[in-house]
Short mmCIF file of C-alpha atoms in Angstrom, two decimals:
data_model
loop_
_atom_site.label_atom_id
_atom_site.label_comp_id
_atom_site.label_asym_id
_atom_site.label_seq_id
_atom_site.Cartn_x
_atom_site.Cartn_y
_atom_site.Cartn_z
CA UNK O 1 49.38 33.93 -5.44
CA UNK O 2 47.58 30.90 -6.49
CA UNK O 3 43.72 31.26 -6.75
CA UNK O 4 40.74 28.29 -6.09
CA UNK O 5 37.45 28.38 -8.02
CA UNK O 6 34.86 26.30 -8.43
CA UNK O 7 33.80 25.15 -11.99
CA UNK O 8 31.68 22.95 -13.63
CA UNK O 9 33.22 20.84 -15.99
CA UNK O 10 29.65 19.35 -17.24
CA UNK O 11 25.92 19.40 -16.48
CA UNK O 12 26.36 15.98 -14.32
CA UNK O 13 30.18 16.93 -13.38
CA UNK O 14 32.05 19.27 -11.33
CA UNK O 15 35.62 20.32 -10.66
CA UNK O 16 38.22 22.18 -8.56
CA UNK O 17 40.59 24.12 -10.77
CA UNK O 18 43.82 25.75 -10.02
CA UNK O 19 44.96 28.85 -11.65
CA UNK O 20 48.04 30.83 -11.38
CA UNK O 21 49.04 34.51 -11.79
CA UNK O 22 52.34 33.28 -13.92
CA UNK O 23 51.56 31.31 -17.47
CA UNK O 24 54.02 28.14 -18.41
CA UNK O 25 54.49 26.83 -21.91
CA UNK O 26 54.93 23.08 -22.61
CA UNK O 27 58.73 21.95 -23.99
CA UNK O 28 59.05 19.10 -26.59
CA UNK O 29 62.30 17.08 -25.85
CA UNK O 30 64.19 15.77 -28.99
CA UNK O 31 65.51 12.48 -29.04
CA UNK O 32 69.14 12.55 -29.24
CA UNK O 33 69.76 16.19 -28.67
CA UNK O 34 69.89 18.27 -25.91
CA UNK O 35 68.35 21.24 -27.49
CA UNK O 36 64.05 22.06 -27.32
CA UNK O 37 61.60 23.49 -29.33
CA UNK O 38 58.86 26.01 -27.76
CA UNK O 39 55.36 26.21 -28.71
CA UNK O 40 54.76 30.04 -29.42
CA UNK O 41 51.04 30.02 -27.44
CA UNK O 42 51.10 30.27 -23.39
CA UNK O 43 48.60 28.51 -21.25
CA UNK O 44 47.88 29.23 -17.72
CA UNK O 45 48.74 26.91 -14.82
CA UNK O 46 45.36 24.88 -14.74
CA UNK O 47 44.86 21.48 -12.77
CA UNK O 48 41.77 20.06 -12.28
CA UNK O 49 40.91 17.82 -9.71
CA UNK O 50 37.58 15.55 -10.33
CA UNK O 51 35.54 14.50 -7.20
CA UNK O 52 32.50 12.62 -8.90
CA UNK O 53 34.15 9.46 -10.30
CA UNK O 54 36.71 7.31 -8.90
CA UNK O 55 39.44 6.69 -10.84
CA UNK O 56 39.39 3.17 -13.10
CA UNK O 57 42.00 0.61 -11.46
CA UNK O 58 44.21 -0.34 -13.87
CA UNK O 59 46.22 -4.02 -14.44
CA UNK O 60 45.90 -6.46 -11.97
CA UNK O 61 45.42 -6.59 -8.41
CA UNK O 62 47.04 -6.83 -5.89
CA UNK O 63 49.78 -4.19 -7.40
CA UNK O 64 52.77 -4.29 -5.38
CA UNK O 65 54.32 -0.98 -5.65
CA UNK O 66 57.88 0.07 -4.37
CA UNK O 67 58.48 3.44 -3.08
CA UNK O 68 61.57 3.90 -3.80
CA UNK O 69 64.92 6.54 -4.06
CA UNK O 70 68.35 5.38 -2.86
CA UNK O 71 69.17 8.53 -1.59
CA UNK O 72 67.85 9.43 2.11
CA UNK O 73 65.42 11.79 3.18
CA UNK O 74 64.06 12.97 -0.18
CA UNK O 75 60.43 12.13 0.91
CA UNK O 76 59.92 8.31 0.59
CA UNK O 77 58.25 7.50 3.57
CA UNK O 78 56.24 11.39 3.33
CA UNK O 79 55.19 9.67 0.04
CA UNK O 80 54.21 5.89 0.75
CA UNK O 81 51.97 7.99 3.91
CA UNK O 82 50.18 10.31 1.60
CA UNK O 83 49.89 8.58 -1.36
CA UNK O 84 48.78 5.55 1.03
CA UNK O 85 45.77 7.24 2.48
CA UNK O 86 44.96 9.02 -0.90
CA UNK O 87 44.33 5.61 -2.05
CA UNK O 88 42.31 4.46 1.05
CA UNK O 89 39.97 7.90 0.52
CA UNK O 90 39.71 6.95 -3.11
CA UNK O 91 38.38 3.79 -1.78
CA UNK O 92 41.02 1.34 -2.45
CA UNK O 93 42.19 -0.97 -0.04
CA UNK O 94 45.56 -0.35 0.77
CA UNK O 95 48.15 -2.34 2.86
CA UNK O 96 51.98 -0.11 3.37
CA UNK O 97 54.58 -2.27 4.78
CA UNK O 98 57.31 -0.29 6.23
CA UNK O 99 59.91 -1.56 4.99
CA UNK O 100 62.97 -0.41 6.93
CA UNK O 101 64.56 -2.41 9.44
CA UNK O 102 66.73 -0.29 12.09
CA UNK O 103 65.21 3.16 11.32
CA UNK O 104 61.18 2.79 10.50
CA UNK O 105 59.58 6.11 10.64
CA UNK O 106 56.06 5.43 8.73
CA UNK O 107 54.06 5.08 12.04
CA UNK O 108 55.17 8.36 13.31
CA UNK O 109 54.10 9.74 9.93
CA UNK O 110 50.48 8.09 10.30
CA UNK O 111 50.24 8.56 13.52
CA UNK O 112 49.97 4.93 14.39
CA UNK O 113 53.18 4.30 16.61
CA UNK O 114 51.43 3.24 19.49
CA UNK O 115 49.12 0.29 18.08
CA UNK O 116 51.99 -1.31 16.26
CA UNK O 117 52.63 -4.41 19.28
CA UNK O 118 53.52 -6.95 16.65
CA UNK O 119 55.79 -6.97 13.40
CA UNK O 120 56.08 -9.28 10.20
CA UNK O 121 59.32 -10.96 12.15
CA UNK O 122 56.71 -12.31 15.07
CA UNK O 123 54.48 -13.52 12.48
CA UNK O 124 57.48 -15.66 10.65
CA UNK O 125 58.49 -16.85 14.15
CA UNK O 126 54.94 -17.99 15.28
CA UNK O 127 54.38 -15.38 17.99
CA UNK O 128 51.23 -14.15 16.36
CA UNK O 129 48.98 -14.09 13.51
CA UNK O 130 49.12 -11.89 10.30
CA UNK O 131 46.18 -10.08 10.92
CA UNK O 132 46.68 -9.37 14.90
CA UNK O 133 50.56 -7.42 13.32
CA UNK O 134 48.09 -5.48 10.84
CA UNK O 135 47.38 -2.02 12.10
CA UNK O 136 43.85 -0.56 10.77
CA UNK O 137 43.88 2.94 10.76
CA UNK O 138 40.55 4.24 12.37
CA UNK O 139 40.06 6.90 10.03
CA UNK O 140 40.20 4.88 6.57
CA UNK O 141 39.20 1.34 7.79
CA UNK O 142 40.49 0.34 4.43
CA UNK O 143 44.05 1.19 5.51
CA UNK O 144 46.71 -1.15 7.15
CA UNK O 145 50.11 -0.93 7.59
CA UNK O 146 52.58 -3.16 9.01
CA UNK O 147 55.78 -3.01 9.87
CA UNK O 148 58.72 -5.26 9.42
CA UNK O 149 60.26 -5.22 12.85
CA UNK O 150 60.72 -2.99 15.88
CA UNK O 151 63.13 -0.40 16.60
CA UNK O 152 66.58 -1.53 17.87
CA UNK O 153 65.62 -5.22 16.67
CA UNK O 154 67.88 -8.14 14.74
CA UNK O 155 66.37 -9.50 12.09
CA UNK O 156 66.47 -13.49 11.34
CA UNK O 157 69.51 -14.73 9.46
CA UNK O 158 66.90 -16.40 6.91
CA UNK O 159 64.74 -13.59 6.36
CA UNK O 160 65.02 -11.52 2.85
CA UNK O 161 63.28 -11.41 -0.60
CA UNK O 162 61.38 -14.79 0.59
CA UNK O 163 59.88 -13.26 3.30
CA UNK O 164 58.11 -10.33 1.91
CA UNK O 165 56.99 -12.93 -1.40
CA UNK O 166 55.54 -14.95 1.14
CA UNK O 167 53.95 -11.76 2.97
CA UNK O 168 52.23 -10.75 -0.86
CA UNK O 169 51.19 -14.66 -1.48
CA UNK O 170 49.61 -14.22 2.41
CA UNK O 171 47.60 -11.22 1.73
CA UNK O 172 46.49 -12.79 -1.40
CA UNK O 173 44.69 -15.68 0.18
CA UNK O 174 43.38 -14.21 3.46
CA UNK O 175 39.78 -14.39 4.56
CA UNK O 176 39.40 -10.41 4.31
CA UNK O 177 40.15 -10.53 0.91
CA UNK O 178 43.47 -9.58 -0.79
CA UNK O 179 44.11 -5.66 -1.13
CA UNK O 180 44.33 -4.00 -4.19
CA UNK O 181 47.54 -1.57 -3.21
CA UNK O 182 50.43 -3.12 -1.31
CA UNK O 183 52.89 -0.06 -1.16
CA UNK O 184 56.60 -0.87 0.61
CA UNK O 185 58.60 1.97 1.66
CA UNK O 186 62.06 0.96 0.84
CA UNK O 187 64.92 2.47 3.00
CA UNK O 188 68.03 3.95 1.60
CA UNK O 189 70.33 2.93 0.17
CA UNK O 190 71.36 -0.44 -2.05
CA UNK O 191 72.31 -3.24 0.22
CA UNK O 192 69.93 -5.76 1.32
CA UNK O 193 67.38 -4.36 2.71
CA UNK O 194 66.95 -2.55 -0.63
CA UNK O 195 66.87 -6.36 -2.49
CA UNK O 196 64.25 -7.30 0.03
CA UNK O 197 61.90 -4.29 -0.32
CA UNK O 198 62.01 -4.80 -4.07
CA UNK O 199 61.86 -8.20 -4.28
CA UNK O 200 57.72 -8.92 -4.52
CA UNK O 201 57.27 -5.57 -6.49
CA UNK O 202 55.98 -5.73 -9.77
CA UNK O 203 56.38 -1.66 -10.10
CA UNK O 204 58.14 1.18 -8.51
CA UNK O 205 57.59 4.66 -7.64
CA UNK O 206 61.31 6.46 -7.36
CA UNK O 207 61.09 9.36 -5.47
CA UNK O 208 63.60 12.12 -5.99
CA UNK O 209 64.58 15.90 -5.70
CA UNK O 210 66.10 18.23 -8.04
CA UNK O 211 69.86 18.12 -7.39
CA UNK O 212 72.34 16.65 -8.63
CA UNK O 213 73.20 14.08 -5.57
CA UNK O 214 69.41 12.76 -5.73
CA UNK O 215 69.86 12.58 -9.19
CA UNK O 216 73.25 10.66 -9.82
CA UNK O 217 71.65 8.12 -6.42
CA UNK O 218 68.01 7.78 -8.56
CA UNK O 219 69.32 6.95 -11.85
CA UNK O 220 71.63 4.23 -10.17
CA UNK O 221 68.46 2.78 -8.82
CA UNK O 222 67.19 2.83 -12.02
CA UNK O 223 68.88 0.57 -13.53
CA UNK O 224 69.04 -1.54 -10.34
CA UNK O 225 65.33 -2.01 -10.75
CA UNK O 226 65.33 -2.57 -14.68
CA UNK O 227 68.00 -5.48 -13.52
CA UNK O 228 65.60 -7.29 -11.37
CA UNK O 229 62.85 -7.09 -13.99
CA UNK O 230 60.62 -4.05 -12.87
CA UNK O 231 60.11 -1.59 -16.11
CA UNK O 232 57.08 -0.30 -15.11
CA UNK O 233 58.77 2.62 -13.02
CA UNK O 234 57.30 6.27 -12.24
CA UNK O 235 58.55 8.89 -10.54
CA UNK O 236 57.67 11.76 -8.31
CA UNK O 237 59.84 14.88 -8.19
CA UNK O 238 59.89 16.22 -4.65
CA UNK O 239 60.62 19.97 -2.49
CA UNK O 240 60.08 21.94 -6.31
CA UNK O 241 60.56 25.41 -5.75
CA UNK O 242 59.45 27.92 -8.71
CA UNK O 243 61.18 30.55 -7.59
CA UNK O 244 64.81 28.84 -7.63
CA UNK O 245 63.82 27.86 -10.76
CA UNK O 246 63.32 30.93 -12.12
CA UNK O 247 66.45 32.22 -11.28
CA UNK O 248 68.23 29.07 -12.32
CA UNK O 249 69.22 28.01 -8.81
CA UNK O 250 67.51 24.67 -9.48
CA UNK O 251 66.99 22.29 -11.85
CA UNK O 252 63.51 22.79 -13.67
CA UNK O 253 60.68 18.93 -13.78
CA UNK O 254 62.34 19.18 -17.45
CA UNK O 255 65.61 18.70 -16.74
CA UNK O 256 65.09 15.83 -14.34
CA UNK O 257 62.62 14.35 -16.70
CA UNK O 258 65.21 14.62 -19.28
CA UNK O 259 68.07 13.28 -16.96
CA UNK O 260 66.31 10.33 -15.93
CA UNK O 261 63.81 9.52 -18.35
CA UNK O 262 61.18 7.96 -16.43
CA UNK O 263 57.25 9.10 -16.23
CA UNK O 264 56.13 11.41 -14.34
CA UNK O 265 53.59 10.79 -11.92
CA UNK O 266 53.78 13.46 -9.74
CA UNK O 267 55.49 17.18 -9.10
CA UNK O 268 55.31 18.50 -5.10
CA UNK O 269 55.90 21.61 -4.06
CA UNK O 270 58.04 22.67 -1.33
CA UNK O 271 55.62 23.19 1.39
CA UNK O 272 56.57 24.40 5.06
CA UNK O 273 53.39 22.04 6.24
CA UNK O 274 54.93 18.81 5.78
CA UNK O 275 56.97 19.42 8.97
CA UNK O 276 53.42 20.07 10.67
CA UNK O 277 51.87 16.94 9.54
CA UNK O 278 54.84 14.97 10.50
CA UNK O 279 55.18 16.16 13.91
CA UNK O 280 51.41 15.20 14.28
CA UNK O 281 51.16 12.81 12.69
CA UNK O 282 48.66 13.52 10.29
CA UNK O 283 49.43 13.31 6.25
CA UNK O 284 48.84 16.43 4.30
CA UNK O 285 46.39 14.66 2.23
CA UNK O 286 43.85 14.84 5.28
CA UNK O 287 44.47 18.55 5.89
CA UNK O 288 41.27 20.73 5.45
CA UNK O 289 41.85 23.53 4.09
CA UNK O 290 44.11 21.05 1.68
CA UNK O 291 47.62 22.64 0.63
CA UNK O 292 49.54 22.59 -2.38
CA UNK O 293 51.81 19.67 -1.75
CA UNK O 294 48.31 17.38 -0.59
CA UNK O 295 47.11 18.14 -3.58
CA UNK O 296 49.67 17.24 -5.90
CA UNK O 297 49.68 13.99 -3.19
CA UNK O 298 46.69 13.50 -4.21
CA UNK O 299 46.47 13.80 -8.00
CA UNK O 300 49.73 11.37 -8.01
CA UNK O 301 47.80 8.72 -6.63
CA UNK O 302 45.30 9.07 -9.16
CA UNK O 303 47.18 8.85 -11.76
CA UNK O 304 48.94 5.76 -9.77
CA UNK O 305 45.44 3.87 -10.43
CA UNK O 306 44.88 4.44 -14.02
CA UNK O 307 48.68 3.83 -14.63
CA UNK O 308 48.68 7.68 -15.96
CA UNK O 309 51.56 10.05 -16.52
CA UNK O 310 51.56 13.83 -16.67
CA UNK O 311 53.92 16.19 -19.10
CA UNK O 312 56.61 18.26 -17.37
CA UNK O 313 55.87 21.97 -18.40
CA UNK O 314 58.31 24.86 -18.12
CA UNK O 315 57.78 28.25 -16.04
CA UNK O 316 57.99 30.89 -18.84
CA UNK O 317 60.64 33.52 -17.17
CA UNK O 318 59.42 37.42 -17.48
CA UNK O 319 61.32 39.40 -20.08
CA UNK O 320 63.52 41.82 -18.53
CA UNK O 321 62.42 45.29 -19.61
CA UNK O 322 65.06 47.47 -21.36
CA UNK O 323 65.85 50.77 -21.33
CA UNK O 324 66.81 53.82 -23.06
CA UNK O 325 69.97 53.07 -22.77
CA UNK O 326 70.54 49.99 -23.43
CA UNK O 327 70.40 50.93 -27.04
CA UNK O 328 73.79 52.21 -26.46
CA UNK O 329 74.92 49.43 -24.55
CA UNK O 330 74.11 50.73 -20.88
#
């Protein structure tokens, strides 16, 4: 089982570390050949999580990031929530558009669905202003999320890519100054509401999970989102599970990595409390004691400010231990 301790990492620093009971060694990946090279020393599972300095924003702001996967219910919406409000805490102000016409889901998620009266549609048609369909979140002040229409609502014949350019160009220019995160939660799938959500981004999360249906629908997207200009993509591998792993029921990070190619910005493990915070409606990144998966929510958005990447490592499997007679071939 996994172990927390407390330890300095300087005289005017400090630092959570993780450490586990198992030990992993790092895998090189050759171009143009399928087969890896080992380094011979093993390193235990150690990540360290800094509290006293916030992470340098990188490029410029406001970065309009697509959450994206093409698949369904691999965690898109579980991400743009976390990673959302792990932003806000960091101190960054945030703004997630849901971005999903018929089937939004990101209130429930945030726990939010009751203060949402007005959506981006009543905005474009008059009924309101921009910052009345905003919904602040009382806990992070610096978080808002809007939400493109309401349940069981048509959309405009006009509205599309335009619409959400127009919502970024909005943002930019309002009196409460323009946010420096604007994260859209793209809904499945390729048709047009997946043009729209991508339209105004400038990068994209793809969010996926280690089988081979999430794979084949993620590296589709892919190139989808290399087509329309976006190369700055990242990805988060979602509902990892060490012990399938290990007994080569699932894919390993590596794999996928090597599959897809991309950076990786984050690894989450499967974690029974993401149903709890859902039901809630309360992100796992708020959760005190934090788990696992908030954690690695956490250290994703991190590295989502300083544009930062993290190396896939390998689970090193425990030799079998042989017998007497296996020397004679029992």
């Amino acid at each position: 089982m996994l172990s927390l301790q407390l330890l300095p990492a300087s005289p005017s620093s400090s630092s959570i570390r993780f450490s586990a009971p198992f030990n992993l060694i790092s895998r090189t990946l050759k171009p143009h050949s399928s087969r890896t090279r080992f380094r011979t020393a093993a390193v235990p599972v150690q990540s360290v999580l800094q509290w006293n300095r916030k992470p340098q924003l990188a490029g410029e702001t406001p970065r309009v990031v697509v959450i994206t996967s093409g698949k369904g219910g691999v965690g898109k919406t579980t991400t743009t929530a976390n990673v959302g409000l792990s932003l806000a805490r960091l101190g960054f102000s945030v703004v997630a558009v849901d971005a999903d016409v018929g089937l939004r889901n990101l209130d429930l998620l945030l726990g939010l669905e009751n203060r949402v009266n007005y959506t981006l549609v009543e905005v474009l048609n008059g009924d309101c202003r921009l910052d009345q369909a905003l919904v602040r979140d009382k806990r992070w002040s610096n978080f808002e999320l809007l939400c493109i229409s309401k349940p069981r609502s048509k959309l405009p014949i006009g509205f599309g890519g335009k619409a959400l350019v127009w919502l970024v160009d909005s943002l930019k220019s309002r009196q409460e100054g323009c946010p420096e995160f604007i994260l859209i939660d793209c809904p499945a799938g390729i048709d047009a509401g997946f043009i729209t959500a991508i339209t105004p981004a400038n990068e994209a999360v793809l969010v996926t999970t280690p089988d081979i249906t999430s794979l084949r629908d993620a590296d589709r997207v892919t190139g989808l989102l290399e087509c329309d200009g976006i190369r700055d993509i990242k990805m988060i591998v979602n509902r990892v599970r060490t012990d399938m792993i290990k007994g080569e029921d699932m894919m390993s990070v590596l794999d996928v990595q090597e599959m897809l190619g991309l950076a990786l910005l984050g690894v989450i493990p499967e974690d029974s409390e993401v149903i709890r915070s859902t039901n809630r409606g309360y992100p796992l990144v708020l959760n005190k004691p934090p788990t696992l998966a908030g954690l690695a929510f956490e250290q994703a958005a991190w590295r989502l400010v300083e544009q930062d990447s993290m190396k896939a490592v390998m689970v090193e499997e425990e030799p079998k231990k042989r017998g007497f007679f296996s020397f004679f071939g029992g």
